[in-house]
Amino acid sequence: MNRVVVTGVGVITSIGEDVDTFWDSCINGKSGITKIVKDKLELLTPQYGGQIHNFDPGKYIFENDFNSIGRGTQLLIGSLRQAIQSSKLKKEDYQLADLFVGTTMGEVSAETTNLDRFLQKKSEKAFLEQNQLKNMLVYASKEFDIRGSGLLNTNACAAGNYSTIQAFEQIRNGKNKIAISAGADPFATIAYYGFNRLNAISPDKCRPFDKNRKGMQVAEGSACLILEDLEHALERGADILAEIVGYGVSSDAFHITAPHPKSSGIIRATKNALNYAKLAPSEIDYISAHGTGTYANDKVESFAINEIFGENTPVSSIKSMLGHSMGAASAIESVVSCLAIRDNVAPPTINFETPDEECRIDCIPNVCREMSIKTVVNNSYAFGGTNASVIFKEFSK
Amino acid sequence: MGEIAITGIGCITPWGDEISSLSKALIMKTQNNSINQVEDFDVKRYIMKKGLRSLQKSTQMALASTQLALKDAQHDLKDNEHDRLGVFVGNSMSYLNNISDFLDDVYEVGAELVSPIKFPNTVLNNISGWVSIVFDAKGVNNTVNSGNTSSLDALLLAKNYIENGIIDKAIVVGVEEINLGVLHNEFNGGLPDRKMTEASITLILEKSDLQNNKVYGYLDDIFSWQEHTFNEKDYAYNLEKILSKITSTTIREVYFGSSNSCDKVTENEVKKMYGDDTDQYNISSHIGISYAVSGFIKVVLSLLNDGKKIIIETNETGNKSVLSIESKRTGKI
């Protein structure tokens, strides 16, 4: 079996529209939560979320008419362009890559003007063209003339990790030398309304693992990772950020919106990942948590971490800064996992004030932590009870 | 050994819920602009479980076809084996109905008062979530959305997870509901000018060395590739290249037809490759647009008699798939 390494990354988030700015904001605990600019959200109060202001698709999109494609695809192409540039791959290499993209709502969360037209039965064919989900892949592939296989995973908030897993297996099994994994979601009006009615949105801050946590913040973003066969990467002298050494997947099979109260599904996903990577829990240096800031998620995730790792393995949730960027979230957190290994620093969980007896973990409160980081588990849990954990490791020959 | 076998099939189609009922699709004469809908569908005829009535029809049909497929496969797992049962769903456009339904209420009663029960229906993986809950499938749970090739892409994914040793058995669903949201978007609020078909089809996959019962057939190769721009020459070249990789002495039948510009090219390439020695079925005129379930309709048709079959599914732009399958229908009977 082939070894799989990460040789390029890209991110577009509310705390940075490039990797350096994002990472600087991340380790300095900067919040990207602002008042939402979205006309129809006047239907609700409060109105805070992780929007990316002043995003200019024209900086990234040259082969498509960016005005005719949805925002999710614009964000996707943006991080994809960054990742390709950072990998220094030649066109003839990345053209043959397989592309795996994850999203929660995709272009479902079309601009409200389009939604209005849709509801009033006045939308034109352009609505379908813009918002047909498969076109996220079509436009992204067209932009870079990618001709490998492609798959759009609509696995809700674990979609980014699922895409990474599929890209990983593609290389591991020798089906391709390069595979691209990405996650992207625009700010979803529907998600905002829906999660609000599920009482899952915090009226002010997102406080993962805090006793007074009140929920998550809906956000948008995208991230992309270039995965490469180790031999291929070494041959061309690529900069290797990290190696992917295993993954675990599971389903709660319990409830469509609530996690299993005994954490059984997420425990299985993490244990499966450790078994795959042949690592003991004690060998994990840092856990990038799903950490949404909802009462139920943080409680069951903390329980699972305690069960497997005990109370001392450092854990943090960058959703405290970004909000929950849905299908992009675990892809962004995969980039964080790679950068944490590269720089030996773990980002903090901001807005943490009051410890919770039900979340007995070291959540790296408020200030980043410099420490040796050789292995990272990136957790993602999603709507419908689907769970995926991916393990990143410092690369060594 | 190590081959991946289809051990169960469940169908909810406009022509009935028997596997053989799909063959009616090929002989029934229907109007060009008709919609083949599953009439008078009631999920309770298939599954008695609390909480299913508020689900959208697409989810209910997926649950019903899965129930039939598991029964057909004589599915009987021990407790610890549920951890290695995966769910894969291919869906394309049904979500538009769910969103339309949810947002209609948002704007009518207000965002603060809209029923929270309706929101989960709008999330794109709600079908696979419900299948896992109802059938206690605790392995990998994956939804894919790639237009017409969605069900074949889900099948490819399931095959990969089984071959990689992550699961032993997979429930693979292709489902599409044709409703107001879809019709409105496809035909800009007007009446359909093409035939459309809704259906849900579930296949049960497992390793051939694990299964004890008889099988419908074995998956040979599944090829999937993207073409971001439609170009007849490129598509013809790629299809020819893929078909020439499928090594078999005799291909008995080829099924294709996705109601798009690829069909004509496919027909020419298939004729060129197989001549008159192989039965060739373009199902476009019978099925019309069926989005995600299109590939699985072809798979089930191909399994109705023995022999090596090829299924070709396309999006005009986007993914294209070729599946070769060895049907052992007589074995199953």
XYZ file of C-alpha atoms in Angstrom:
730
model
C 0.000 0.000 0.000
C 1.182 3.523 -0.785
C 1.851 6.183 1.829
C -0.202 9.365 1.493
C 1.076 12.857 2.286
C -0.370 16.358 2.222
C 1.580 18.666 -0.075
C -0.701 21.671 -0.462
C -3.490 23.425 1.403
C -5.860 26.334 0.881
C -8.477 27.994 3.095
C -11.061 30.716 2.845
C -12.706 31.566 6.149
C -14.131 34.409 8.170
C -10.779 34.814 9.940
C -8.564 34.719 6.899
C -8.784 34.368 3.170
C -5.398 32.731 2.784
C -3.492 30.135 4.774
C -1.057 32.507 6.489
C -3.691 35.019 7.595
C -6.033 32.253 8.685
C -3.375 30.470 10.721
C -2.171 33.687 12.341
C -5.747 34.520 13.344
C -6.306 30.992 14.527
C -3.383 30.759 16.899
C -4.077 34.270 18.153
C -7.685 33.437 18.945
C -9.344 35.910 16.599
C -13.091 35.676 16.233
C -14.727 35.776 12.802
C -18.257 36.117 14.152
C -19.979 39.296 13.001
C -23.451 40.627 12.391
C -24.884 38.797 9.411
C -25.295 40.650 6.154
C -28.066 38.761 4.418
C -31.271 40.499 3.632
C -33.823 37.842 4.458
C -32.406 37.155 7.904
C -34.429 40.027 9.215
C -36.928 37.256 9.782
C -34.870 36.266 12.787
C -33.062 37.772 15.741
C -30.300 37.531 16.785
C -28.237 37.643 13.650
C -24.631 36.659 14.129
C -22.541 34.237 12.155
C -19.240 33.519 10.484
C -19.560 35.248 7.155
C -16.675 36.077 4.862
C -16.949 39.753 4.062
C -15.520 41.292 0.919
C -14.837 37.961 -0.742
C -13.863 38.653 -4.332
C -14.375 35.603 -6.575
C -12.629 37.435 -9.398
C -9.328 36.859 -7.575
C -9.643 33.119 -8.074
C -11.976 32.361 -10.955
C -10.790 32.843 -14.517
C -12.235 29.997 -16.592
C -15.857 30.300 -15.457
C -18.165 33.289 -15.377
C -18.128 33.730 -11.614
C -21.361 35.708 -11.683
C -23.187 32.684 -12.996
C -22.050 30.204 -10.379
C -23.086 29.846 -6.766
C -21.121 31.146 -3.805
C -20.300 27.682 -2.499
C -18.552 26.892 -5.762
C -16.803 30.259 -5.747
C -15.414 29.514 -2.277
C -14.454 26.012 -3.374
C -12.527 27.250 -6.397
C -10.802 29.859 -4.227
C -9.327 27.365 -1.773
C -8.592 24.913 -4.584
C -6.534 27.540 -6.399
C -4.589 28.304 -3.217
C -3.916 24.622 -2.566
C -2.724 23.937 -6.105
C -0.430 26.957 -5.951
C 1.004 25.951 -2.587
C 1.629 22.385 -3.781
C 3.661 23.700 -6.741
C 2.197 20.900 -8.851
C 2.530 21.171 -12.589
C -0.636 21.415 -14.604
C -0.086 18.045 -16.233
C -0.022 16.509 -12.738
C -3.067 18.100 -11.133
C -5.122 17.732 -14.323
C -5.098 13.972 -13.767
C -6.026 14.221 -10.097
C -9.240 12.832 -8.635
C -11.405 15.426 -6.933
C -13.504 14.759 -3.839
C -15.644 17.578 -2.477
C -17.788 17.684 0.645
C -20.702 19.973 1.362
C -23.652 20.177 3.716
C -26.091 22.421 1.900
C -24.161 23.047 -1.300
C -25.790 25.645 -3.465
C -29.088 24.887 -1.770
C -28.346 27.977 0.214
C -28.684 30.113 -2.859
C -28.818 33.837 -2.457
C -32.126 34.928 -1.053
C -33.027 36.765 -4.205
C -32.852 33.473 -6.044
C -34.794 31.739 -3.322
C -37.510 34.314 -3.591
C -37.735 33.808 -7.299
C -37.755 30.074 -6.769
C -40.629 30.284 -4.296
C -42.571 32.636 -6.466
C -42.102 30.159 -9.310
C -40.358 32.834 -11.309
C -36.893 31.429 -11.370
C -35.271 30.795 -14.676
C -33.216 27.902 -15.848
C -30.211 29.710 -14.480
C -31.324 28.891 -10.960
C -31.028 25.193 -11.637
C -27.735 25.619 -13.443
C -26.306 27.615 -10.581
C -27.661 25.448 -7.858
C -27.618 21.926 -9.178
C -25.261 20.316 -6.728
C -23.202 18.312 -9.183
C -22.156 21.551 -10.809
C -19.899 22.325 -7.832
C -17.641 19.612 -9.230
C -18.209 20.576 -12.850
C -17.227 24.221 -12.382
C -14.267 23.398 -10.146
C -12.991 20.843 -12.647
C -13.488 23.237 -15.525
C -11.558 25.974 -13.765
C -8.447 23.812 -13.546
C -9.211 21.380 -16.376
C -9.216 18.495 -13.930
C -10.060 15.260 -15.736
C -9.776 12.587 -13.045
C -12.777 11.113 -11.306
C -14.920 13.315 -9.112
C -17.341 12.864 -6.279
C -19.535 15.242 -4.317
C -20.154 14.005 -0.787
C -23.225 15.484 0.820
C -22.502 14.059 4.253
C -23.404 17.182 6.175
C -20.773 18.358 8.654
C -18.518 15.328 8.202
C -18.404 15.750 4.415
C -14.905 17.253 4.414
C -13.432 14.329 6.320
C -15.273 11.843 4.119
C -13.733 13.504 1.075
C -10.272 13.280 2.616
C -10.837 9.592 3.357
C -11.831 8.855 -0.231
C -8.897 10.809 -1.617
C -6.598 8.983 0.812
C -7.839 5.543 -0.287
C -7.495 6.478 -3.933
C -3.771 7.042 -3.466
C -3.216 4.333 -0.892
C -4.636 1.746 -3.294
C -2.532 3.000 -6.180
C -5.476 4.270 -8.224
C -3.918 7.702 -8.583
C -0.806 9.619 -7.560
C -2.679 12.801 -6.673
C -6.132 13.292 -5.200
C -7.711 16.503 -4.063
C -9.969 16.752 -1.040
C -12.090 19.804 -0.342
C -15.030 21.047 1.672
C -17.140 24.089 0.922
C -20.353 25.699 2.082
C -21.747 29.183 1.599
C -23.629 30.899 4.392
C -26.878 28.949 4.366
C -30.050 30.829 5.059
C -31.912 27.555 5.340
C -29.420 26.191 7.837
C -29.729 29.366 9.866
C -33.515 29.138 10.038
C -33.427 25.405 10.646
C -30.800 25.273 13.373
C -32.503 28.200 15.040
C -35.727 26.196 15.278
C -33.733 23.298 16.701
C -32.497 25.731 19.395
C -28.947 25.035 18.315
C -27.792 28.610 17.644
C -26.077 30.756 20.253
C -27.456 34.282 20.536
C -23.976 35.752 20.965
C -20.763 33.723 21.182
C -19.897 30.145 20.437
C -18.411 28.677 23.640
C -17.429 25.049 23.039
C -17.002 22.945 26.196
C -17.992 25.881 28.443
C -20.624 25.252 31.100
C -22.679 28.168 29.761
C -22.472 27.231 26.100
C -25.622 28.069 24.198
C -25.037 26.664 20.742
C -23.205 27.196 17.517
C -22.896 29.966 14.969
C -23.687 29.246 11.332
C -20.720 30.092 9.119
C -19.310 29.685 5.637
C -15.950 28.750 4.219
C -13.913 26.325 2.233
C -10.683 24.414 2.479
C -8.706 22.159 0.231
C -5.909 19.635 0.672
C -3.681 18.176 -2.016
C -2.977 14.536 -1.188
C -0.120 12.878 -2.925
C 1.596 9.546 -3.159
C 4.751 9.810 -1.046
C 7.095 8.578 -3.753
C 5.634 11.039 -6.231
C 5.971 13.886 -3.725
C 9.598 13.008 -2.916
C 10.486 12.632 -6.555
C 9.402 16.154 -7.362
C 10.823 17.635 -4.154
C 7.477 18.710 -2.728
C 7.114 20.303 0.690
C 5.363 17.720 2.831
C 3.098 19.148 5.516
C 1.959 15.900 7.118
C 1.147 12.281 6.436
C -2.313 10.777 6.687
C -2.057 7.463 8.495
C -5.597 6.352 9.191
C -9.259 7.023 9.526
C -12.390 5.675 11.141
C -16.016 6.002 10.150
C -19.249 5.019 11.823
C -22.903 5.797 12.124
C -24.838 6.324 15.352
C -27.971 4.761 13.839
C -29.794 6.512 16.634
C -31.455 9.859 15.807
C -31.566 12.195 12.817
C -30.466 15.313 14.734
C -29.272 14.193 18.192
C -26.011 12.400 18.944
C -26.047 9.047 20.684
C -26.152 9.810 24.438
C -23.482 7.224 25.194
C -21.216 8.468 22.397
C -21.107 4.972 20.962
C -20.851 5.993 17.305
C -18.148 8.595 17.775
C -16.151 6.312 20.057
C -16.198 3.665 17.332
C -15.082 6.175 14.683
C -12.087 7.294 16.764
C -11.143 3.768 17.821
C -11.412 2.585 14.221
C -9.059 5.400 13.192
C -6.525 4.489 15.893
C -6.703 0.829 14.886
C -6.257 1.702 11.229
C -3.205 3.838 12.038
C -1.907 1.267 14.531
C -1.554 3.997 17.139
C -2.273 3.872 20.866
C -4.376 6.696 22.358
C -1.286 7.804 24.299
C 0.485 8.509 21.008
C -2.002 11.245 20.034
C -0.690 14.722 20.861
C -3.639 16.891 19.909
C -7.316 16.476 19.012
C -9.060 18.872 16.664
C -12.556 18.586 18.072
C -15.854 18.731 16.273
C -16.749 21.088 19.163
C -19.845 22.841 17.874
C -20.704 24.583 21.130
C -24.073 22.861 21.464
C -24.887 21.286 24.804
C -25.387 17.803 23.418
C -22.419 17.625 21.018
C -19.801 18.889 23.446
C -21.036 16.623 26.204
C -20.906 13.422 24.150
C -17.642 14.378 22.446
C -15.977 15.073 25.806
C -17.256 11.762 27.111
C -15.818 9.956 24.088
C -12.442 11.704 24.488
C -12.366 10.787 28.191
C -13.199 7.180 27.408
C -10.442 6.808 24.829
C -7.736 9.324 25.776
C -8.414 10.294 29.388
C -8.551 13.930 30.521
C -5.103 15.170 29.583
C -4.794 15.041 25.797
C -5.095 18.645 24.523
C -8.262 19.312 22.535
C -9.545 22.471 20.906
C -12.415 23.665 18.768
C -11.719 26.307 16.147
C -15.485 26.648 15.734
C -15.214 28.948 18.735
C -13.559 31.402 16.321
C -15.063 30.576 12.918
C -18.488 29.308 13.794
C -19.682 26.141 12.087
C -18.863 26.201 8.401
C -20.800 22.959 7.817
C -19.317 20.835 5.009
C -16.190 22.972 4.993
C -15.601 22.547 8.723
C -13.710 19.272 8.815
C -11.698 20.228 5.733
C -10.639 23.469 7.449
C -9.841 21.472 10.588
C -7.735 19.100 8.500
C -5.686 22.101 7.374
C -5.381 23.100 11.044
C -4.176 19.580 11.866
C -1.420 19.853 9.258
C -0.346 23.332 10.376
C -0.361 22.329 14.052
C 2.074 19.546 13.190
C 4.193 21.858 11.041
C 4.509 24.596 13.685
C 4.124 22.607 16.916
C 1.346 24.852 18.141
C -2.304 24.066 18.866
C -4.985 26.724 18.418
C -7.147 27.659 21.393
C -10.820 27.259 22.191
C -11.807 30.878 22.653
C -14.717 32.298 24.680
C -14.034 29.727 27.374
C -14.966 31.012 30.823
C -16.548 28.348 32.998
C -15.435 24.728 33.159
C -18.133 22.128 32.837
C -18.085 18.918 34.862
C -19.613 17.218 31.837
C -16.727 18.288 29.621
C -13.681 17.126 31.529
C -11.095 17.742 28.874
C -8.121 20.046 28.383
C -9.711 22.324 25.771
C -6.720 24.695 25.444
C -8.782 27.596 26.814
C -8.407 30.981 25.139
C -4.667 30.912 24.420
C -2.847 28.740 21.912
C -0.345 26.226 23.193
C 3.141 25.599 21.902
C 4.032 21.956 22.303
C 5.408 19.028 20.398
C 2.729 17.804 17.999
C 3.487 14.713 15.999
C 0.026 13.176 15.697
C -3.423 14.756 15.449
C -6.912 13.287 15.383
C -9.432 15.369 13.483
C -13.009 14.558 14.523
C -16.177 15.353 12.618
C -19.708 14.336 13.470
C -22.715 15.074 11.370
C -26.407 15.300 10.996
C -27.927 11.873 10.529
C -25.392 10.387 12.958
C -22.522 9.913 10.534
C -19.037 10.239 12.058
C -15.534 10.403 10.604
C -12.139 10.763 12.277
C -8.884 11.224 10.366
C -5.364 10.911 11.792
C -2.516 13.137 10.603
C 1.101 12.458 11.539
C 4.368 14.297 11.252
C 6.083 13.015 8.139
C 9.291 11.064 8.568
C 10.959 8.798 6.052
C -12.774 -15.037 -4.614
C -13.274 -11.642 -2.988
C -15.847 -10.633 -5.585
C -18.585 -8.225 -4.616
C -22.011 -9.721 -5.074
C -25.501 -8.260 -5.269
C -27.530 -10.378 -2.886
C -30.728 -8.388 -2.592
C -32.836 -5.971 -4.599
C -35.745 -3.791 -3.526
C -37.736 -1.626 -5.919
C -40.356 1.048 -5.447
C -41.274 2.065 -8.973
C -44.231 3.467 -10.898
C -44.765 -0.057 -12.218
C -44.861 -1.817 -8.872
C -42.598 -3.100 -6.136
C -41.639 -6.417 -7.686
C -38.210 -6.638 -9.273
C -39.685 -7.947 -12.485
C -42.100 -4.998 -12.650
C -39.306 -2.823 -14.010
C -39.411 -4.785 -17.240
C -42.865 -3.248 -17.783
C -41.105 0.064 -18.212
C -39.594 -1.194 -21.431
C -42.799 -2.474 -22.960
C -45.401 0.012 -21.761
C -46.252 2.815 -24.137
C -46.476 6.125 -22.355
C -46.841 9.670 -23.551
C -43.691 11.595 -24.212
C -44.335 14.250 -21.630
C -45.785 12.046 -18.914
C -44.437 11.723 -15.416
C -44.030 8.179 -14.177
C -44.868 8.613 -10.512
C -45.221 6.097 -7.712
C -48.932 6.477 -7.095
C -50.662 5.884 -3.764
C -47.412 5.166 -2.015
C -47.755 4.429 1.696
C -44.605 3.654 3.658
C -46.667 1.849 6.285
C -47.279 -0.951 3.825
C -43.588 -1.743 4.134
C -42.388 -0.553 7.542
C -44.249 0.078 10.771
C -42.119 2.503 12.752
C -42.951 5.681 14.614
C -41.879 8.972 13.110
C -41.824 8.062 9.434
C -44.997 9.834 8.372
C -43.485 13.316 8.532
C -40.650 12.323 6.203
C -40.547 13.310 2.578
C -41.621 10.801 -0.036
C -38.053 10.305 -1.275
C -36.929 9.206 2.193
C -39.966 7.008 2.656
C -39.445 5.331 -0.711
C -35.786 4.713 0.149
C -36.781 3.078 3.424
C -39.374 0.911 1.668
C -37.017 -0.253 -1.081
C -34.345 -0.993 1.515
C -36.784 -3.058 3.559
C -37.611 -5.086 0.450
C -33.946 -5.501 -0.481
C -32.903 -6.683 2.968
C -35.754 -9.165 3.038
C -34.784 -10.339 -0.422
C -31.172 -10.818 0.723
C -32.373 -12.761 3.765
C -30.451 -10.246 5.809
C -29.872 -11.587 9.296
C -27.022 -9.945 11.172
C -25.764 -10.639 14.649
C -25.473 -7.650 16.997
C -21.775 -6.989 16.418
C -22.148 -7.241 12.642
C -24.238 -4.066 12.432
C -21.021 -2.078 12.968
C -19.832 -3.314 9.588
C -23.018 -2.616 7.648
C -22.664 0.562 5.552
C -25.230 2.806 3.907
C -24.678 4.599 0.591
C -27.282 6.827 -0.992
C -27.246 8.394 -4.436
C -29.656 11.283 -4.795
C -29.775 14.240 -7.123
C -32.735 16.606 -7.185
C -35.256 15.462 -4.565
C -33.921 17.983 -2.072
C -35.497 20.792 -4.084
C -38.954 19.578 -3.062
C -37.917 19.511 0.585
C -36.448 22.992 0.458
C -39.470 24.355 -1.306
C -41.672 22.793 1.353
C -39.593 24.209 4.240
C -39.166 27.695 2.827
C -42.807 28.020 1.870
C -43.570 27.631 5.565
C -40.779 29.990 6.632
C -42.194 32.791 4.550
C -45.772 31.950 5.417
C -45.645 31.505 9.197
C -42.272 33.100 9.897
C -38.813 31.798 10.630
C -39.491 31.668 14.380
C -42.555 29.494 13.974
C -41.733 27.137 11.128
C -41.979 23.525 12.200
C -38.559 22.238 13.287
C -39.607 18.817 12.027
C -39.342 20.008 8.442
C -35.768 21.278 8.613
C -34.048 17.887 8.771
C -35.731 16.944 5.498
C -33.784 19.719 3.774
C -30.395 18.393 4.820
C -28.901 16.451 1.960
C -27.960 13.327 3.877
C -31.261 12.859 5.667
C -32.093 9.803 3.541
C -28.922 7.928 4.458
C -29.371 8.994 8.087
C -32.859 7.543 8.223
C -31.816 4.333 6.499
C -29.116 3.823 9.130
C -31.548 4.511 11.966
C -34.364 2.293 10.744
C -32.112 -0.625 9.797
C -29.506 -0.220 12.553
C -26.651 0.177 10.090
C -23.694 1.432 12.149
C -20.914 1.345 9.580
C -19.917 4.092 7.146
C -22.796 6.309 6.054
C -22.298 8.214 2.820
C -24.507 10.278 0.508
C -23.339 11.267 -2.948
C -24.840 13.718 -5.352
C -23.548 13.594 -8.892
C -26.682 13.959 -10.982
C -27.582 10.980 -13.161
C -24.580 8.956 -12.043
C -25.355 9.313 -8.328
C -26.514 5.735 -7.771
C -23.598 4.213 -9.705
C -21.165 6.486 -7.852
C -22.708 5.312 -4.576
C -22.268 1.729 -5.775
C -18.608 2.359 -6.596
C -18.047 3.874 -3.177
C -19.710 0.917 -1.446
C -17.609 -1.520 -3.457
C -14.434 0.362 -2.470
C -15.287 0.366 1.250
C -15.975 -3.383 1.155
C -12.788 -4.100 -0.784
C -10.793 -1.930 1.638
C -12.085 -4.000 4.549
C -13.964 -1.173 6.263
C -17.358 -2.889 6.016
C -18.626 -6.338 5.085
C -22.005 -5.455 3.688
C -23.621 -2.389 2.128
C -27.085 -1.014 1.595
C -26.883 1.053 -1.609
C -29.864 3.222 -2.516
C -30.625 5.194 -5.658
C -33.653 7.372 -5.132
C -35.402 10.257 -6.832
C -38.734 11.911 -6.184
C -40.315 14.000 -8.926
C -42.313 16.730 -7.282
C -43.151 20.398 -7.638
C -39.716 21.706 -6.721
C -38.017 19.513 -9.309
C -40.611 20.135 -12.003
C -40.487 23.844 -11.470
C -36.744 23.937 -11.780
C -36.472 21.572 -14.674
C -39.203 23.197 -16.727
C -39.223 26.730 -15.365
C -42.673 26.416 -13.887
C -44.190 24.987 -17.071
C -45.380 21.534 -17.989
C -42.788 18.864 -18.658
C -41.780 18.513 -22.273
C -40.019 15.237 -21.582
C -40.791 12.038 -19.777
C -39.714 11.786 -16.144
C -39.605 8.865 -13.737
C -39.357 8.682 -9.969
C -38.346 5.542 -8.120
C -36.228 4.113 -5.354
C -34.037 1.071 -5.819
C -31.886 -0.549 -3.161
C -29.151 -3.090 -3.783
C -27.496 -5.152 -1.057
C -23.789 -5.743 -1.650
C -21.523 -8.137 0.136
C -18.342 -10.079 -0.354
C -19.028 -13.237 -2.225
C -17.001 -15.274 0.218
C -19.159 -14.075 3.113
C -22.582 -14.632 1.639
C -24.415 -17.874 2.099
C -27.409 -17.246 -0.086
C -27.585 -17.164 -3.829
C -26.750 -13.994 -5.685
C -28.130 -11.863 -8.500
C -24.746 -11.141 -9.931
C -21.254 -9.869 -9.377
C -19.877 -6.390 -9.887
C -16.917 -6.526 -12.212
C -15.527 -3.118 -13.053
C -16.929 0.315 -12.359
C -15.286 3.180 -14.210
C -16.074 6.768 -13.315
C -14.679 9.897 -14.899
C -15.521 13.570 -15.303
C -15.997 15.708 -18.370
C -16.493 19.302 -17.330
C -17.539 20.391 -20.817
C -19.666 18.412 -23.235
C -17.780 17.582 -26.393
C -18.920 14.706 -28.594
C -15.416 13.738 -29.697
C -13.986 13.741 -26.171
C -16.859 11.690 -24.839
C -16.628 9.190 -27.718
C -12.882 8.856 -27.181
C -13.191 8.338 -23.430
C -16.074 5.887 -23.735
C -14.272 3.820 -26.341
C -11.185 3.730 -24.139
C -13.204 2.517 -21.136
C -15.215 -0.068 -23.072
C -12.042 -1.527 -24.540
C -10.757 -2.118 -20.994
C -13.656 -4.415 -20.221
C -12.368 -7.804 -21.174
C -14.988 -10.405 -21.768
C -15.598 -12.941 -24.442
C -19.283 -12.135 -24.685
C -21.167 -9.056 -23.654
C -24.788 -10.076 -23.769
C -26.559 -6.771 -23.208
C -25.726 -3.073 -22.980
C -28.032 -0.618 -21.213
C -27.671 3.106 -21.706
C -29.693 6.282 -22.197
C -29.736 9.265 -19.861
C -31.998 11.626 -21.816
C -29.191 13.955 -22.761
C -26.845 14.755 -25.616
C -24.544 11.880 -24.708
C -27.117 9.267 -25.754
C -26.473 9.541 -29.466
C -22.724 9.262 -28.996
C -23.175 6.319 -26.665
C -25.388 4.549 -29.170
C -22.800 4.961 -31.940
C -19.924 3.804 -29.750
C -21.830 0.787 -28.472
C -22.770 -0.228 -32.016
C -19.185 0.243 -33.131
C -17.835 -1.812 -30.253
C -20.335 -4.660 -30.132
C -22.092 -4.697 -33.518
C -25.161 -6.891 -33.751
C -23.890 -9.587 -31.410
C -25.080 -7.772 -28.309
C -28.562 -6.598 -27.360
C -28.513 -2.853 -26.907
C -31.182 -0.988 -24.936
C -31.504 2.777 -24.955
C -33.987 3.286 -22.132
C -34.279 7.069 -22.536
C -37.537 6.906 -24.446
C -39.137 4.704 -21.790
C -37.807 6.220 -18.582
C -36.946 9.764 -19.563
C -35.252 11.814 -16.877
C -34.852 9.914 -13.652
C -31.697 11.559 -12.313
C -30.051 9.609 -9.502
C -32.047 6.420 -9.917
C -31.349 6.173 -13.650
C -28.272 3.961 -13.206
C -29.996 1.535 -10.854
C -32.987 1.123 -13.166
C -30.499 -0.104 -15.759
C -28.746 -2.348 -13.230
C -31.974 -4.068 -12.248
C -33.013 -4.527 -15.880
C -29.616 -6.059 -16.578
C -30.080 -8.554 -13.768
C -33.314 -9.986 -15.112
C -31.470 -12.634 -17.106
C -28.041 -14.262 -17.107
C -24.876 -13.050 -18.759
C -22.324 -10.304 -18.857
C -23.910 -6.847 -19.067
C -22.695 -3.307 -19.422
C -24.424 -0.238 -18.024
C -23.519 3.242 -19.208
C -24.748 6.312 -17.344
C -23.967 9.926 -18.167
C -24.368 13.536 -17.242
C -23.951 15.875 -20.161
C -21.393 17.721 -18.059
C -19.952 16.066 -14.993
C -19.579 12.435 -14.065
C -19.923 9.525 -16.412
C -19.937 5.864 -15.395
C -19.540 2.482 -16.985
C -20.365 -0.625 -14.973
C -19.824 -4.196 -16.051
C -21.795 -6.802 -14.243
C -22.062 -10.584 -14.399
C -25.692 -11.495 -13.914
C -26.498 -14.808 -12.238
C -30.207 -14.363 -12.105
C -30.868 -18.076 -12.360
C -28.702 -18.610 -9.298
C -30.855 -16.309 -7.203
C -34.068 -17.966 -8.282
